[in-house]
Tab-separated table of C-alpha atoms in Angstrom:
chain	number	residue	atom	x	y	z
P	2	MET	CA	-15.059	-18.329	4.968
P	3	PHE	CA	-16.811	-18.609	1.365
P	4	ASN	CA	-15.269	-15.294	0.416
P	5	TYR	CA	-12.062	-16.366	1.384
P	6	LEU	CA	-12.264	-19.420	-0.384
P	7	LYS	CA	-13.199	-17.574	-3.845
P	8	PHE	CA	-10.344	-15.195	-2.937
P	9	ALA	CA	-8.009	-17.706	-2.511
P	10	ILE	CA	-8.875	-19.575	-5.469
P	11	PHE	CA	-8.881	-16.520	-7.759
P	12	GLN	CA	-5.254	-15.993	-6.652
P	13	ILE	CA	-4.202	-19.182	-7.504
P	14	ILE	CA	-5.672	-19.374	-10.755
P	15	GLY	CA	-4.981	-15.975	-11.899
P	16	PHE	CA	-1.116	-15.885	-10.764
P	17	ILE	CA	-0.743	-18.975	-12.599
P	18	SER	CA	-2.624	-17.533	-15.431
P	19	SER	CA	0.302	-14.654	-15.345
P	20	LEU	CA	3.005	-17.163	-16.019
P	21	PRO	CA	3.368	-16.912	-19.744
P	22	LEU	CA	3.597	-12.620	-19.106
P	23	ILE	CA	6.285	-13.387	-16.349
P	24	LYS	CA	8.088	-15.147	-19.322
P	25	LYS	CA	8.041	-12.624	-21.436
P	26	ILE	CA	8.497	-9.715	-19.506
P	27	LYS	CA	11.600	-11.135	-18.040
P	28	LYS	CA	13.232	-12.312	-21.227
P	29	ASN	CA	12.429	-8.527	-22.651
P	30	PRO	CA	12.282	-6.409	-19.699
P	31	ASP	CA	12.819	-3.145	-22.021
P	32	ASN	CA	9.904	-3.954	-23.998
P	33	TYR	CA	7.245	-3.159	-21.394
P	34	SER	CA	6.877	0.368	-19.666
P	35	ASN	CA	6.054	0.378	-15.703
P	36	GLU	CA	2.170	0.798	-16.681
P	37	GLU	CA	2.508	-2.567	-19.014
P	38	LYS	CA	4.159	-4.392	-16.198
P	39	PHE	CA	2.025	-3.020	-13.297
P	40	LYS	CA	-1.625	-3.662	-15.352
P	41	PHE	CA	-1.870	-7.439	-14.620
P	42	LEU	CA	-1.411	-6.937	-10.867
P	43	LYS	CA	-4.132	-4.019	-10.797
P	44	LYS	CA	-6.463	-5.986	-12.502
P	45	GLN	CA	-5.965	-9.095	-10.319
P	46	ALA	CA	-6.085	-6.685	-7.362
P	47	SER	CA	-9.183	-5.064	-8.433
P	48	LYS	CA	-11.159	-8.303	-9.565
P	49	SER	CA	-10.182	-9.797	-5.828
P	50	LEU	CA	-12.223	-7.197	-4.200
P	51	ASP	CA	-15.137	-7.147	-6.247
P	52	LEU	CA	-15.327	-10.841	-6.120
P	53	VAL	CA	-15.678	-10.356	-2.290
P	54	ASN	CA	-17.835	-7.485	-2.315
P	55	ILE	CA	-15.261	-4.808	-1.016
P	56	LYS	CA	-16.462	-1.461	-2.790
P	57	LEU	CA	-13.713	1.423	-2.774
P	58	ASN	CA	-14.330	5.095	-2.919
P	59	ILE	CA	-11.680	6.926	-4.106
P	60	LEU	CA	-10.983	10.434	-3.134
P	61	GLY	CA	-7.971	12.825	-4.168
P	62	LYS	CA	-6.449	11.362	-7.196
P	63	GLU	CA	-6.384	14.752	-9.048
P	64	ARG	CA	-3.543	15.556	-6.056
P	65	VAL	CA	-1.324	12.900	-7.244
P	66	PRO	CA	1.983	14.574	-8.796
P	67	LYS	CA	2.625	13.341	-12.695
P	68	GLU	CA	6.249	13.039	-11.303
P	69	PRO	CA	7.237	9.959	-9.238
P	70	VAL	CA	6.681	9.921	-5.605
P	71	LEU	CA	6.766	8.150	-2.613
P	72	PHE	CA	3.249	6.975	-1.083
P	73	VAL	CA	2.601	6.725	2.487
P	74	ILE	CA	-0.159	4.338	3.616
P	75	ASN	CA	-1.734	3.728	7.029
P	76	HIS	CA	-2.332	-0.230	7.351
P	77	SER	CA	-5.116	-1.788	9.214
P	78	SER	CA	-5.870	-4.709	7.277
P	79	MET	CA	-4.089	-7.815	5.607
P	80	LEU	CA	-6.099	-6.705	2.671
P	81	ASP	CA	-4.627	-3.115	2.478
P	82	SER	CA	-1.899	-4.376	-0.077
P	83	PHE	CA	-4.767	-5.162	-2.637
P	84	ILE	CA	-6.327	-1.937	-1.740
P	85	LEU	CA	-3.352	0.012	-2.447
P	86	ILE	CA	-2.673	-1.789	-5.714
P	87	SER	CA	-6.594	-1.380	-7.159
P	88	SER	CA	-6.565	2.679	-5.986
P	89	ILE	CA	-3.220	3.697	-6.916
P	90	PRO	CA	-3.327	6.032	-10.409
P	91	LYS	CA	0.263	5.176	-11.377
P	92	PRO	CA	2.458	1.632	-11.407
P	93	ILE	CA	4.423	1.236	-8.290
P	94	GLY	CA	6.810	-0.517	-6.435
P	95	VAL	CA	6.073	-1.746	-2.637
P	96	VAL	CA	8.575	-1.730	0.181
P	97	ILE	CA	7.978	-5.376	1.741
P	98	ALA	CA	9.008	-6.844	4.824
P	99	ASP	CA	11.929	-9.261	4.665
P	100	VAL	CA	10.159	-12.369	5.805
P	101	PRO	CA	9.984	-15.757	4.197
P	102	THR	CA	6.573	-15.298	3.770
P	103	TRP	CA	6.866	-12.973	1.011
P	104	ARG	CA	10.375	-14.552	-0.118
P	105	ASN	CA	8.689	-17.724	-0.641
P	106	ILE	CA	5.259	-17.409	-2.297
P	107	PRO	CA	5.311	-19.090	-6.008
P	108	ILE	CA	4.912	-16.911	-9.124
P	109	VAL	CA	4.151	-13.535	-6.595
P	110	ARG	CA	7.824	-13.102	-5.953
P	111	HIS	CA	8.469	-12.846	-9.817
P	112	TRP	CA	6.169	-9.945	-9.628
P	113	ILE	CA	7.805	-8.481	-6.871
P	114	ASP	CA	10.858	-8.311	-8.797
P	115	ILE	CA	9.182	-7.113	-11.886
P	116	THR	CA	7.620	-4.229	-10.215
P	117	LYS	CA	11.037	-3.367	-8.503
P	118	SER	CA	9.111	-3.941	-4.896
P	119	VAL	CA	11.925	-3.796	-2.628
P	120	TYR	CA	12.413	-6.068	0.623
P	121	ILE	CA	13.641	-4.179	4.127
P	122	ASN	CA	15.108	-5.949	6.690
P	123	ARG	CA	13.856	-4.218	10.016
P	124	GLU	CA	16.332	-6.247	12.089
P	125	ASN	CA	19.686	-4.865	10.437
P	126	ASN	CA	20.362	-1.604	10.157
P	127	ARG	CA	22.884	-2.015	7.540
P	128	GLU	CA	20.572	-3.824	5.382
P	129	GLY	CA	17.789	-1.743	6.317
P	130	VAL	CA	19.932	1.601	4.823
P	131	LYS	CA	20.843	-0.319	1.727
P	132	SER	CA	17.060	-0.829	1.026
P	133	ILE	CA	15.925	2.892	1.528
P	134	ASN	CA	18.875	3.375	-1.083
P	135	LYS	CA	17.522	1.157	-3.252
P	136	CYS	CA	13.786	2.574	-3.419
P	137	ALA	CA	15.156	6.139	-3.471
P	138	GLU	CA	17.228	4.777	-6.826
P	139	ASN	CA	13.851	3.331	-8.376
P	140	ILE	CA	12.310	6.831	-7.734
P	141	LYS	CA	15.319	8.416	-9.744
P	142	GLU	CA	14.556	6.144	-12.200
P	143	GLY	CA	11.431	6.938	-12.796
P	144	GLN	CA	9.473	4.402	-10.498
P	145	SER	CA	7.393	5.621	-7.862
P	146	MET	CA	7.406	3.655	-4.301
P	147	ALA	CA	4.975	3.010	-1.824
P	148	ILE	CA	5.166	1.933	1.794
P	149	PHE	CA	3.457	1.127	5.143
P	150	PRO	CA	5.363	3.519	7.469
P	151	GLU	CA	3.736	1.753	10.591
P	152	GLY	CA	5.829	-1.329	9.884
P	153	ASP	CA	2.953	-3.629	10.937
P	154	LEU	CA	-0.559	-3.703	11.363
P	155	THR	CA	-2.007	-0.996	12.967
P	156	TRP	CA	-4.436	-2.881	15.700
P	157	VAL	CA	-1.563	-5.254	16.193
P	158	LYS	CA	0.748	-2.147	17.235
P	159	ASP	CA	-1.495	0.060	18.998
P	160	PRO	CA	-4.986	-1.419	19.218
P	161	LYS	CA	-6.290	1.968	20.615
P	162	SER	CA	-5.140	3.960	17.603
P	163	LEU	CA	-6.237	4.471	14.566
P	164	VAL	CA	-2.880	4.886	12.733
P	165	SER	CA	0.137	4.201	14.925
P	166	ASP	CA	3.359	5.629	14.857
P	167	PHE	CA	5.533	5.817	12.136
P	168	ARG	CA	9.117	4.302	11.620
P	169	ALA	CA	10.304	7.631	10.685
P	170	GLY	CA	13.397	6.552	9.130
P	171	ALA	CA	10.856	5.309	6.259
P	172	LEU	CA	10.641	8.858	4.901
P	173	LYS	CA	14.222	8.974	4.336
P	174	ILE	CA	13.580	7.360	0.864
P	175	ALA	CA	12.179	10.560	-0.246
P	176	TYR	CA	14.796	12.720	1.207
P	177	LYS	CA	17.319	10.786	-0.777
P	178	ALA	CA	15.114	10.868	-3.914
P	179	LYS	CA	14.223	14.491	-3.325
P	180	CYS	CA	10.518	13.789	-4.375
P	181	PRO	CA	7.179	14.468	-2.981
P	182	ILE	CA	5.516	12.290	-0.491
P	183	VAL	CA	1.677	11.728	-0.858
P	184	PRO	CA	-0.115	10.309	2.352
P	185	MET	CA	-2.982	7.811	1.152
P	186	VAL	CA	-5.370	7.136	3.978
P	187	ILE	CA	-7.282	3.675	3.770
P	188	LYS	CA	-10.559	4.359	5.958
P	189	ASN	CA	-12.668	1.314	6.808
P	190	SER	CA	-10.575	-1.497	6.340
P	191	LEU	CA	-10.225	-2.804	9.904
P	192	GLY	CA	-12.486	-5.731	9.484
P	193	THR	CA	-12.185	-6.861	5.892
P	194	TYR	CA	-10.086	-9.613	7.369
P	195	ASP	CA	-10.352	-11.264	10.406
P	196	GLY	CA	-6.892	-12.167	12.246
P	197	TYR	CA	-2.896	-11.770	11.347
P	198	GLU	CA	-2.628	-15.240	9.588
P	199	PRO	CA	-2.772	-15.956	5.749
P	200	VAL	CA	-6.021	-17.797	6.158
P	201	GLY	CA	-8.820	-15.861	7.575
P	202	LYS	CA	-12.325	-14.505	7.291
P	203	ILE	CA	-12.888	-11.763	4.382
P	204	HIS	CA	-15.865	-9.554	5.412
P	205	SER	CA	-17.729	-7.256	2.557
P	206	LYS	CA	-17.588	-3.906	3.483
P	207	ASP	CA	-17.173	-0.402	1.494
P	208	VAL	CA	-13.773	0.945	2.310
P	209	GLU	CA	-12.911	4.964	1.522
P	210	ILE	CA	-9.488	5.293	0.221
P	211	GLU	CA	-8.285	9.357	-0.095
P	212	PHE	CA	-5.082	11.048	-1.370
P	213	LEU	CA	-3.807	14.066	0.348
P	214	ASP	CA	-1.988	16.944	-0.866
P	215	PRO	CA	1.735	16.345	-1.759
P	216	ILE	CA	4.488	17.208	0.568
P	217	TYR	CA	7.683	19.070	-0.189
P	218	ASP	CA	8.670	20.274	2.998
P	219	HIS	CA	11.465	18.261	3.070
P	220	ILE	CA	12.592	19.285	-0.669
P	221	GLU	CA	12.412	22.550	0.554
P	222	ASN	CA	13.768	22.064	3.960
P	223	PRO	CA	15.939	18.946	3.872
P	224	ARG	CA	17.222	19.407	7.471
P	225	LEU	CA	13.644	18.745	8.587
P	226	LYS	CA	13.712	16.052	11.090
P	227	THR	CA	12.007	12.950	9.818
P	228	VAL	CA	10.304	12.091	13.130
P	229	GLU	CA	8.854	15.537	12.892
P	230	LEU	CA	7.875	15.163	9.468
P	231	ALA	CA	6.352	11.597	10.239
P	232	LYS	CA	4.337	12.705	13.227
P	233	SER	CA	2.791	15.626	10.622
P	234	ILE	CA	1.850	13.173	8.562
P	235	ARG	CA	0.151	10.793	11.042
P	236	GLU	CA	-1.582	13.401	12.500
P	237	ASN	CA	-3.092	14.321	9.475
P	238	MET	CA	-4.373	10.830	8.627
P	239	ILE	CA	-5.914	10.492	12.198
P	240	ASP	CA	-7.644	13.639	11.199
P	241	LYS	CA	-8.972	12.173	7.884
P	242	MET	CA	-9.882	8.833	9.739
P	243	LYS	CA	-11.764	10.848	12.592
P	244	GLN	CA	-13.750	12.516	9.989
P	245	PHE	CA	-14.544	9.458	8.081
P	246	GLN	CA	-16.219	8.090	11.384
P	247	GLN	CA	-18.284	10.967	12.369
P	248	LYS	CA	-19.349	10.657	8.793
P	249	ILE	CA	-20.841	7.346	8.980
P	250	GLU	CA	-22.149	8.187	12.664
P	251	ASN	CA	-24.030	11.036	11.363
P	252	LYS	CA	-25.316	8.790	8.395
P	253	THR	CA	-26.577	6.100	10.878
P	254	ILE	CA	-28.689	8.342	13.086
P	255	ILE	CA	-30.165	10.116	10.354
P	256	GLU	CA	-31.271	6.734	8.935
P	257	GLU	CA	-32.293	5.755	12.396
P	258	ILE	CA	-34.596	8.804	12.551
P	259	ILE	CA	-36.056	8.087	8.935
């Protein structure tokens, strides 16, 4: 519980201290680049993970194109948003579930607005389409976006799966924006946070993040079904997760022999 208390107090102090910066950015938004707007969140997320001794090993940054992209990420932990922001090599807006929890968090909601993050209503198809269009518009304007297409934590949807089924419609963002999709695999984050509530236990662990090769299939073939593309991306993510698990198992065996 001590890890959680340190983590929570750091969020309160950090976000309160960002209020003057929020005021400056909102007063003259055009004076700040996407990188400058994103800098505070990246620093806050990185320091938060360091504070609770969650170490990140990031692979494949060189695979991320310079152009705006749609990042697609698996979702095993409540801390995945911190891991995402700490690892990402460029500014992003994030697609966020349109629930009161997110809309009502003091101060954080201003950063959601500043970074052009987009709420998506999964219960209302018409509103969902509007959100997808807004994300595509952001990408066309130069702002990369990130989405957790499982739509919930993996173990909540399917406890037996390494990566649960995607909501394939999420990929329509990339179809509409005609931008590359970059799969981002977060490995070993399951167990960094116990539970599904805002208050829980945080455990120190090593986490590996891997950016996979960018995908252009939907640009080259716009008739490619989102369901087929989603299945392919998910299967590649699962393969990477299995490879990581095997590596950990082999390391454990060698350590026991030694």
